[in-house]
């Protein structure tokens, strides 16, 4: 019995329980999926002809003839926002007293903290995959081939984990699940202080400056490179690097704040 | 070996604005197989004490051990031995009772098969078999309390901590839980429970510590505490205030409550005629008089100087439910 009670088993049991919680509230998943898919449809509908090159004589051919490819990263990153669920789930357990019960049992603190992170990660992967699928159906077609989708998914995952970490830290700090939820709204402006609709060079000066300091910019450009241009290694790597640093920082904050919450007052 | 040994524990909560000394100096010992009641009003420090003993809060000063294991230095081992049901139940509303038991069994290291078996046992034990596959959201307050108790029993703990296990329950549900707690004790489990109900302490606890403003102000069996009052309580009641005021001067050392005067003496019943003679010879009219053995209520009044609010309510509720 003793050896069974290993960390991995605990993590698995706690993750499973949390998945059950997600499954019991299917409607809670819809808004983010809907918004992400909606972005894809309306931006393509509104801007696709102008920037996609099918309106004759248009001077904007940065989308390389396929605007769905170009706009897809924005929808994908919007799907990555579902990673914020990690913080919300963790704080819900603190609010309900379930967290305290686990603390009174001989269970690894790490398992308690990591279970909601796991679920956040799975949500990001599922939502991003769904958006990729929709994108594919309405005409996305990575220049580098299908492997481009995997690159995009991996970048979405890194971004999603960054958001998950941020939500855990914000949630534990604010002490309420509403706090965790509210804090993630910060990411919506971040989605637009970036080369969202046109390449960075085409932005006005102030927005170009803001975009340069926004990690979202590098994730979008990195995804875009494989979708629109091909293997542009330095742009691609910059996405992984900036996304990785962002995720590392927020995950560090998440772990330190969550650990504090498990410590005795 | 003692089940619980608490030596002068103290808890100070310090934050930026102020510091609160929630527990000033609490000591008590609990023998194995005993129900020990911590009785006290709101804010007495009961929950804080429980949280310290269950390793969920650090102890500022003093020390405590469970089955010989120090709570501060051996917290992991202590957690293996104890079951805890806190004042705020830690229950996941989205899952069913069965799922909650199963998950908790798995976390305690039971195999899947054993978890299923243990889940069924516990559902039976706390009377939730019929509601087992309903989401906990739909459970009544009493069912949630029973579920919470059941969840603290998964690993058959040797020492069980229950923080106000029956608060907010109707008399019927309270009885059910009392019986359950007694049955656990009879099976050898040591139980430390807190309560603000005198009747609960009286009915359930083998020994009681009265705790007030972070201090233990009395301790013993219910009978010992009552005996400590030093006699019987004679209650005189009066129709008019002048009579009451006069009687106060005549009887000396009385305690007034509304239109009643109480006096504690040895062999109360035999002394009533003498008192009545004194009073009537001074022209004081007494509307009724009675002698009774002291209750925990009287003990509480004596050691704290006030009555425990809420204990009246439980009596009224009991009467209401009898009708
Ligand atoms: N985390 C905390 N920070 C500051 N003060 C606290 C904290 N927890 C408890 N207190 C204070 O300590 C005192 C004792 O609280 P405690 O919860 O132990 O009382 P209690 O006897 O359980 O009361 P109740 O019957 O209402 O549950 C109260 O004055 C309370 O305000
Ligand atoms: Mg309390």
XYZ file of C-alpha atoms and ligand atoms in Angstrom:
620
model
C 0.000 0.000 0.000
C 2.786 2.350 0.982
C 4.566 2.221 -2.363
C 1.310 2.725 -4.231
C 0.829 6.000 -2.558
C 3.471 7.445 -4.770
C 3.462 10.932 -6.080
C 2.523 9.952 -9.619
C -0.440 7.915 -8.507
C -1.696 10.756 -6.348
C -1.274 13.145 -9.227
C -3.188 10.811 -11.479
C -6.051 10.402 -8.993
C -6.302 14.117 -8.349
C -6.143 14.917 -12.057
C -8.872 12.418 -12.783
C -11.069 13.964 -10.133
C -10.519 17.379 -11.664
C -11.315 16.133 -15.142
C -14.570 14.859 -13.705
C -15.283 18.361 -12.443
C -14.686 19.766 -15.922
C -16.880 17.166 -17.557
C -19.681 17.973 -15.137
C -19.722 21.567 -16.344
C -19.483 21.256 -20.097
C -21.128 24.609 -20.715
C -18.284 26.388 -18.954
C -16.021 25.364 -21.836
C -18.161 26.873 -24.538
C -17.520 30.621 -24.250
C -13.806 30.396 -24.884
C -14.156 27.902 -27.737
C -16.899 30.036 -29.207
C -14.924 33.284 -28.987
C -11.842 31.681 -30.509
C -13.766 30.194 -33.414
C -15.736 33.407 -33.810
C -12.509 35.406 -34.163
C -11.412 33.093 -36.919
C -14.644 33.416 -38.874
C -15.205 37.159 -38.534
C -11.629 38.223 -39.131
C -11.400 35.992 -42.149
C -14.816 37.163 -43.308
C -14.001 40.843 -42.860
C -10.378 40.993 -43.865
C -9.797 37.811 -45.835
C -10.582 39.307 -49.240
C -8.607 42.493 -48.718
C -5.499 40.892 -47.279
C -5.817 37.506 -48.884
C -5.184 38.922 -52.303
C -8.427 37.858 -53.940
C -9.650 41.449 -54.304
C -7.935 42.395 -57.526
C -5.177 44.942 -57.358
C -4.803 44.809 -53.537
C -1.336 45.849 -52.483
C -1.410 43.777 -49.299
C -0.054 40.369 -50.073
C 1.652 39.609 -46.729
C -0.777 36.729 -46.179
C 0.691 35.036 -49.169
C -2.726 34.553 -50.683
C -4.242 32.736 -47.682
C -5.564 34.961 -44.904
C -6.835 32.015 -42.822
C -3.189 30.951 -42.413
C -2.337 34.479 -41.369
C -5.120 34.997 -38.800
C -5.168 31.460 -37.384
C -2.532 32.168 -34.642
C -4.781 34.835 -33.120
C -7.601 32.344 -32.687
C -5.189 29.729 -31.430
C -3.823 32.026 -28.759
C -7.349 32.922 -27.788
C -7.919 29.183 -27.298
C -4.765 29.097 -25.164
C -6.477 31.443 -22.730
C -8.363 28.364 -21.554
C -5.212 27.579 -19.578
C -6.507 30.124 -17.080
C -8.767 27.335 -15.863
C -5.850 26.015 -13.791
C -5.959 28.940 -11.429
C -9.730 28.965 -11.289
C -9.894 25.265 -10.430
C -7.225 25.518 -7.764
C -8.903 28.457 -6.068
C -12.296 26.753 -6.247
C -10.804 23.952 -4.178
C -9.397 26.418 -1.697
C -12.794 28.120 -1.436
C -14.702 24.871 -0.981
C -12.377 23.553 1.711
C -11.372 20.544 -0.391
C -7.815 21.889 -0.455
C -7.714 21.840 3.376
C -8.965 18.277 3.439
C -6.165 17.184 1.121
C -3.693 19.045 3.287
C -4.856 17.116 6.324
C -4.020 13.883 4.496
C -0.569 12.489 3.798
C -0.589 13.619 0.161
C 2.198 15.355 -1.735
C 1.742 19.123 -1.920
C 3.038 18.994 -5.458
C 0.321 16.617 -6.538
C -2.293 19.009 -5.150
C -0.764 21.933 -7.037
C 0.020 20.135 -10.272
C -3.353 18.449 -10.804
C -5.135 21.654 -11.878
C -2.122 22.545 -14.023
C -2.457 19.238 -15.796
C -6.089 19.857 -16.517
C -5.327 23.357 -17.763
C -2.717 21.917 -20.112
C -5.124 19.343 -21.491
C -7.757 22.003 -22.024
C -5.317 24.170 -23.946
C -4.328 21.273 -26.177
C -7.923 20.258 -26.858
C -9.213 23.757 -27.535
C -6.247 24.665 -29.724
C -6.609 21.418 -31.659
C -10.262 22.118 -32.227
C -9.471 25.560 -33.601
C -6.769 24.081 -35.835
C -9.319 21.630 -37.137
C -11.819 24.382 -37.865
C -9.045 26.410 -39.488
C -8.123 23.461 -41.635
C -11.699 23.012 -42.730
C -12.110 26.648 -43.764
C -8.898 26.684 -45.735
C -5.776 26.896 -43.577
C -2.855 25.210 -45.260
C 0.592 25.566 -43.637
C 3.321 26.322 -46.144
C 5.632 23.863 -44.386
C 3.021 21.110 -44.564
C 0.993 19.388 -41.866
C 3.931 19.478 -39.473
C 3.227 23.204 -39.223
C 0.135 22.340 -37.215
C 2.279 20.535 -34.664
C 4.563 23.550 -34.381
C 1.556 25.806 -33.863
C 0.091 23.439 -31.281
C 3.341 23.267 -29.324
C 3.595 27.066 -29.260
C -0.055 27.291 -28.184
C 0.739 24.865 -25.393
C 3.675 26.908 -24.146
C 1.579 30.071 -24.211
C -1.272 28.260 -22.484
C 0.999 27.066 -19.689
C 2.218 30.625 -19.235
C -1.384 31.721 -18.812
C -2.083 28.782 -16.495
C 0.823 29.791 -14.275
C -0.305 33.370 -14.250
C -3.862 32.401 -13.309
C -2.710 30.203 -10.451
C -0.528 32.976 -9.047
C -3.277 35.590 -9.460
C -5.926 33.269 -8.067
C -3.992 32.297 -4.974
C -3.008 35.907 -4.418
C -6.560 37.248 -4.744
C -7.945 34.259 -2.878
C -11.032 33.964 -5.041
C -11.897 32.174 -8.229
C -13.441 35.379 -9.532
C -10.071 37.003 -8.947
C -8.404 34.363 -11.071
C -11.012 34.801 -13.770
C -10.837 38.595 -13.759
C -7.054 38.574 -13.917
C -7.071 36.648 -17.173
C -9.021 39.382 -18.920
C -5.704 41.207 -19.022
C -4.752 38.849 -21.800
C -7.433 40.070 -24.153
C -5.785 43.456 -24.709
C -2.494 41.598 -25.011
C -3.974 39.745 -27.945
C -4.474 43.057 -29.760
C -1.380 45.013 -28.725
C 0.363 42.809 -31.244
C 0.613 42.283 -34.990
C -2.847 40.804 -34.833
C -4.237 41.806 -38.247
C -1.194 42.999 -40.135
C 2.568 42.436 -39.852
C 4.454 44.445 -37.268
C 6.005 46.804 -39.823
C 2.527 47.965 -40.830
C 1.553 49.053 -37.303
C 1.617 52.672 -36.152
C 4.701 53.633 -34.167
C 3.221 53.474 -30.662
C 1.606 50.117 -31.329
C 4.840 48.801 -32.792
C 6.589 49.723 -29.542
C 3.888 48.107 -27.419
C 3.981 45.002 -29.584
C 7.733 44.700 -29.187
C 7.299 44.278 -25.420
C 4.371 41.897 -25.708
C 5.236 38.177 -25.604
C 2.091 37.513 -27.639
C 3.781 39.200 -30.611
C 6.545 36.616 -30.763
C 4.190 33.689 -30.371
C 1.980 34.994 -33.194
C 4.962 35.695 -35.482
C 6.454 32.322 -34.758
C 3.238 30.471 -35.569
C 2.716 32.639 -38.605
C 6.161 31.896 -39.962
C 5.424 28.207 -40.449
C 1.901 28.853 -41.678
C 2.625 31.637 -44.147
C 6.315 31.828 -44.968
C 8.091 28.510 -44.399
C 10.993 27.671 -42.081
C 12.263 31.028 -40.856
C 14.399 29.660 -38.077
C 15.211 32.852 -36.176
C 11.559 33.967 -36.019
C 10.494 30.466 -35.072
C 13.047 30.162 -32.281
C 12.219 33.605 -30.939
C 8.648 32.397 -30.381
C 9.773 29.371 -28.416
C 12.284 31.406 -26.469
C 9.965 34.260 -25.486
C 7.056 31.880 -24.837
C 9.323 29.650 -22.781
C 10.636 32.522 -20.683
C 7.112 33.835 -20.142
C 5.877 30.399 -19.077
C 8.901 29.803 -16.852
C 8.338 33.082 -15.028
C 4.620 32.590 -14.454
C 5.007 28.937 -13.513
C 7.640 29.925 -10.996
C 5.258 32.504 -9.551
C 2.486 29.924 -9.534
C 4.520 27.356 -7.695
C 5.850 29.774 -5.092
C 2.441 31.265 -4.390
C 0.706 27.896 -4.343
C 3.355 26.505 -2.049
C 2.793 29.409 0.259
C -0.901 28.561 0.304
C -0.088 25.023 1.390
C 2.195 26.184 4.156
C 0.957 26.517 7.693
C 0.086 30.004 8.921
C 0.020 6.004 25.830
C -2.098 9.111 25.638
C -4.079 9.617 22.460
C -3.609 13.365 22.636
C -1.319 15.338 24.888
C -1.538 19.114 24.646
C 0.913 21.178 26.645
C 0.354 24.907 26.981
C -0.271 25.621 23.336
C -0.654 29.181 22.211
C -1.504 30.689 18.844
C -0.888 34.232 17.772
C -2.066 35.354 14.346
C 0.026 38.270 13.252
C -0.671 40.313 10.157
C 0.148 43.831 9.091
C -2.708 45.535 10.927
C -2.839 43.695 14.221
C -2.131 40.540 16.154
C -4.779 38.202 17.555
C -4.044 35.785 20.347
C -6.613 33.179 19.330
C -5.430 30.570 21.808
C -3.750 31.826 24.969
C -2.847 28.730 26.937
C -4.545 25.413 26.352
C -3.555 22.096 27.888
C -5.433 18.831 28.082
C -4.956 15.131 27.760
C -7.136 12.606 26.043
C -6.994 8.891 26.756
C -7.372 6.341 24.018
C -10.936 5.300 23.325
C -12.413 8.398 24.894
C -14.673 11.138 23.559
C -13.238 14.446 24.641
C -15.378 17.548 24.245
C -14.072 21.076 23.831
C -16.993 23.249 24.837
C -16.948 26.978 24.245
C -18.711 29.961 22.707
C -17.977 31.555 19.313
C -14.426 32.794 19.103
C -13.226 30.764 22.101
C -10.394 29.261 20.094
C -11.826 25.797 19.477
C -11.189 25.648 15.739
C -7.762 27.180 16.084
C -6.884 24.481 18.609
C -8.171 21.755 16.305
C -6.233 23.169 13.330
C -3.019 23.166 15.338
C -3.537 19.590 16.518
C -4.273 18.396 12.992
C -1.055 19.915 11.580
C -2.929 22.533 9.538
C -1.711 25.473 11.601
C 1.633 26.005 13.249
C 1.796 26.233 17.030
C 3.196 29.546 18.259
C 4.203 28.324 21.721
C 3.880 25.023 23.547
C 3.698 21.525 22.129
C 1.269 18.769 21.341
C 1.535 15.124 20.467
C -0.837 12.566 19.004
C -0.188 8.951 20.027
C 3.248 10.032 21.124
C 4.078 11.733 17.826
C 4.933 15.399 18.011
C 2.531 17.419 15.881
C 5.124 19.970 14.776
C 8.072 17.725 13.964
C 6.276 14.555 12.939
C 3.398 16.060 11.004
C 3.478 13.546 8.198
C 3.113 10.547 10.483
C 0.474 12.349 12.513
C -1.586 12.866 9.354
C -1.515 9.117 8.714
C -3.047 8.435 12.113
C -5.757 11.073 12.326
C -9.091 11.726 10.693
C -10.282 15.294 10.386
C -13.676 16.846 9.759
C -13.311 20.598 9.956
C -15.980 23.150 10.786
C -16.275 24.076 7.105
C -16.858 20.790 5.351
C -14.406 20.171 2.513
C -16.745 18.696 -0.030
C -16.743 18.749 -3.801
C -20.295 19.580 -4.864
C -19.896 18.475 -8.470
C -19.084 14.868 -7.668
C -21.355 12.158 -6.308
C -21.010 10.752 -2.814
C -19.689 7.512 -4.227
C -17.087 9.290 -6.358
C -15.904 11.306 -3.376
C -15.455 8.220 -1.236
C -13.769 6.345 -4.066
C -11.312 9.173 -4.781
C -10.506 9.555 -1.093
C -9.964 5.797 -0.709
C -7.610 5.842 -3.692
C -5.688 8.759 -2.208
C -5.272 6.807 1.005
C -3.644 4.060 -1.036
C -6.422 1.512 -1.409
C -6.418 -0.461 -4.659
C -9.322 0.107 -7.023
C -11.056 -3.026 -5.858
C -10.552 -2.298 -2.174
C -11.655 1.274 -2.755
C -14.947 0.070 -4.153
C -15.444 -2.175 -1.169
C -14.517 0.479 1.367
C -16.730 3.008 -0.413
C -19.739 0.735 -0.069
C -18.949 0.093 3.602
C -18.689 3.769 4.395
C -21.776 4.756 2.415
C -23.651 2.192 4.468
C -22.070 3.376 7.693
C -23.093 7.005 7.279
C -26.458 6.142 5.775
C -25.879 7.590 2.320
C -26.264 4.456 0.223
C -29.464 5.650 -1.404
C -28.023 9.038 -2.307
C -24.652 7.583 -3.327
C -24.976 8.328 -7.021
C -26.430 11.773 -6.698
C -24.262 14.838 -6.903
C -23.363 16.181 -3.494
C -24.867 19.518 -4.535
C -28.286 17.949 -3.949
C -27.508 16.721 -0.411
C -29.082 18.301 2.657
C -26.942 19.901 5.358
C -27.209 16.796 7.512
C -26.220 14.524 4.645
C -23.193 16.704 3.920
C -22.101 16.516 7.552
C -22.441 12.734 7.483
C -20.539 12.575 4.221
C -17.804 14.724 5.701
C -17.616 12.462 8.732
C -17.480 9.413 6.458
C -14.650 10.908 4.422
C -12.618 11.408 7.576
C -13.029 7.704 8.390
C -11.721 6.211 5.150
C -8.392 5.036 6.556
C -9.876 3.926 9.921
C -8.051 6.620 11.888
C -7.117 5.966 15.489
C -7.800 9.546 16.508
C -10.656 11.549 15.054
C -11.056 15.328 15.217
C -14.535 16.727 14.678
C -15.001 20.493 14.719
C -18.644 21.265 15.519
C -19.906 18.133 13.783
C -23.576 18.896 14.414
C -23.790 22.653 14.014
C -26.746 23.642 11.902
C -28.439 20.263 12.124
C -31.990 19.612 13.286
C -32.418 17.538 16.447
C -33.185 14.366 14.523
C -30.061 14.554 12.377
C -28.072 15.537 15.435
C -29.163 12.366 17.237
C -28.183 10.244 14.241
C -24.720 11.749 14.268
C -24.387 11.416 18.033
C -25.172 7.721 17.800
C -22.634 7.345 15.029
C -19.950 9.101 17.069
C -20.678 6.930 20.102
C -20.469 3.811 17.975
C -17.039 4.873 16.739
C -15.882 5.403 20.294
C -17.193 1.959 21.228
C -15.056 0.563 18.419
C -11.976 2.065 19.994
C -11.614 5.349 18.113
C -10.485 8.315 20.183
C -12.588 11.371 19.387
C -11.914 15.016 20.043
C -14.932 17.124 19.216
C -15.775 20.761 19.676
C -19.216 22.077 20.347
C -21.076 25.125 21.523
C -23.990 23.012 22.709
C -24.052 22.095 26.389
C -26.354 19.175 25.748
C -24.003 17.789 23.157
C -21.031 17.914 25.497
C -23.146 16.433 28.284
C -24.543 13.638 26.146
C -21.474 12.683 24.146
C -18.265 13.554 25.896
C -16.625 11.301 28.438
C -14.642 14.311 29.529
C -15.126 17.976 28.819
C -12.874 21.001 28.742
C -14.643 24.332 28.844
C -12.692 26.809 26.786
C -13.264 30.549 26.887
C -11.210 33.351 25.347
C -8.369 31.001 24.527
C -8.106 29.450 27.981
C -9.298 26.194 29.492
C -11.416 27.342 32.419
C -12.654 23.957 33.661
C -12.053 20.322 32.870
C -13.435 16.984 33.948
C -16.274 14.553 33.433
C -19.703 16.080 33.273
C -20.419 14.775 36.774
C -17.154 16.097 38.154
C -17.848 19.506 36.738
C -21.342 19.541 38.165
C -20.097 18.338 41.534
C -17.586 21.167 41.451
C -20.480 23.593 41.815
C -20.627 22.441 45.416
C -24.279 21.573 45.942
C -27.713 21.894 44.449
C -29.251 24.871 42.781
C -32.365 26.320 44.409
C -34.381 28.581 42.164
C -36.886 31.067 43.583
C -39.159 32.992 41.314
C -41.121 36.123 42.150
C -44.188 37.843 40.806
C -43.118 41.385 41.639
C -39.866 43.192 41.722
C -40.030 44.443 45.303
C -40.274 40.894 46.544
C -37.300 39.958 44.440
C -35.216 42.864 45.733
C -36.104 42.103 49.320
C -35.335 38.440 48.861
C -31.950 39.318 47.459
C -31.037 41.069 50.699
C -32.384 38.296 52.846
C -30.890 35.297 51.027
C -27.453 36.731 50.285
C -25.067 35.347 47.637
C -27.757 34.828 45.026
C -27.506 35.054 41.269
C -30.352 36.874 39.572
C -31.760 36.007 36.216
C -34.869 37.885 35.125
C -37.481 37.297 37.849
C -35.547 34.418 39.366
C -32.946 34.120 42.063
C -30.607 31.172 42.313
C -28.587 30.006 45.224
C -26.199 27.068 45.352
C -26.138 25.074 48.582
C -25.492 21.553 49.832
C -28.615 19.381 50.212
C -30.816 21.951 48.547
C -34.169 20.227 49.025
C -33.858 20.020 52.797
C -33.030 23.709 53.064
C -36.032 25.037 51.171
C -38.444 25.163 54.147
C -35.959 27.221 56.175
C -35.504 29.753 53.368
C -39.229 30.028 52.785
C -39.805 30.724 56.469
C -37.211 33.513 56.445
C -38.785 35.041 53.401
C -42.415 34.914 54.518
C -41.558 36.264 57.976
C -40.186 39.305 56.146
C -43.345 39.592 54.092
C -41.780 38.422 50.808
C -44.073 36.474 48.539
C -42.461 33.669 46.552
C -44.358 32.425 43.542
C -42.406 29.200 43.115
C -39.344 27.433 44.355
C -37.452 24.370 43.261
C -34.218 22.560 43.923
C -32.268 20.793 41.243
C -28.951 19.175 40.612
C -26.667 21.571 38.809
C -26.522 21.339 35.035
C -23.605 22.039 32.731
C -25.338 25.316 32.109
C -24.798 26.198 35.771
C -21.191 25.073 35.554
C -20.624 27.220 32.531
C -22.170 30.217 34.224
C -19.996 29.711 37.261
C -16.673 29.345 35.448
C -17.190 31.987 32.787
C -19.608 34.386 34.440
C -22.124 34.186 31.602
C -24.478 31.734 29.980
C -23.671 29.991 26.756
C -25.990 31.434 24.130
C -27.509 28.981 21.750
C -27.911 26.203 24.275
C -31.440 27.482 24.762
C -32.142 27.132 21.087
C -31.247 23.487 20.962
C -33.677 22.789 23.821
C -36.458 24.649 22.061
C -35.786 22.806 18.849
C -35.909 19.489 20.639
C -39.248 20.381 22.160
C -40.591 21.582 18.868
C -39.645 18.346 17.165
C -41.273 16.306 19.910
C -44.612 18.003 19.342
N -6.510 33.265 10.501
C -6.855 34.090 11.505
N -6.355 35.342 11.559
C -6.693 36.177 12.573
N -7.517 35.862 13.587
C -8.056 34.636 13.596
C -7.758 33.681 12.555
N -8.438 32.542 12.820
C -9.120 32.779 13.969
N -8.903 34.027 14.431
C -9.465 34.616 15.667
O -9.166 33.777 16.740
C -10.261 33.674 17.632
C -10.654 32.230 17.820
O -11.201 31.716 16.620
P -11.688 30.224 16.460
O -12.126 30.057 15.074
O -10.637 29.312 16.952
O -12.929 30.187 17.455
P -13.988 29.042 17.647
O -13.975 28.704 19.087
O -13.767 27.935 16.711
O -15.346 29.805 17.315
P -16.651 29.276 16.531
O -17.498 28.604 17.561
O -17.273 30.538 16.074
O -16.222 28.386 15.429
C -11.355 34.544 17.045
O -11.312 35.794 17.696
C -10.978 34.690 15.597
O -11.391 35.927 15.102
Mg -14.815 27.106 15.205
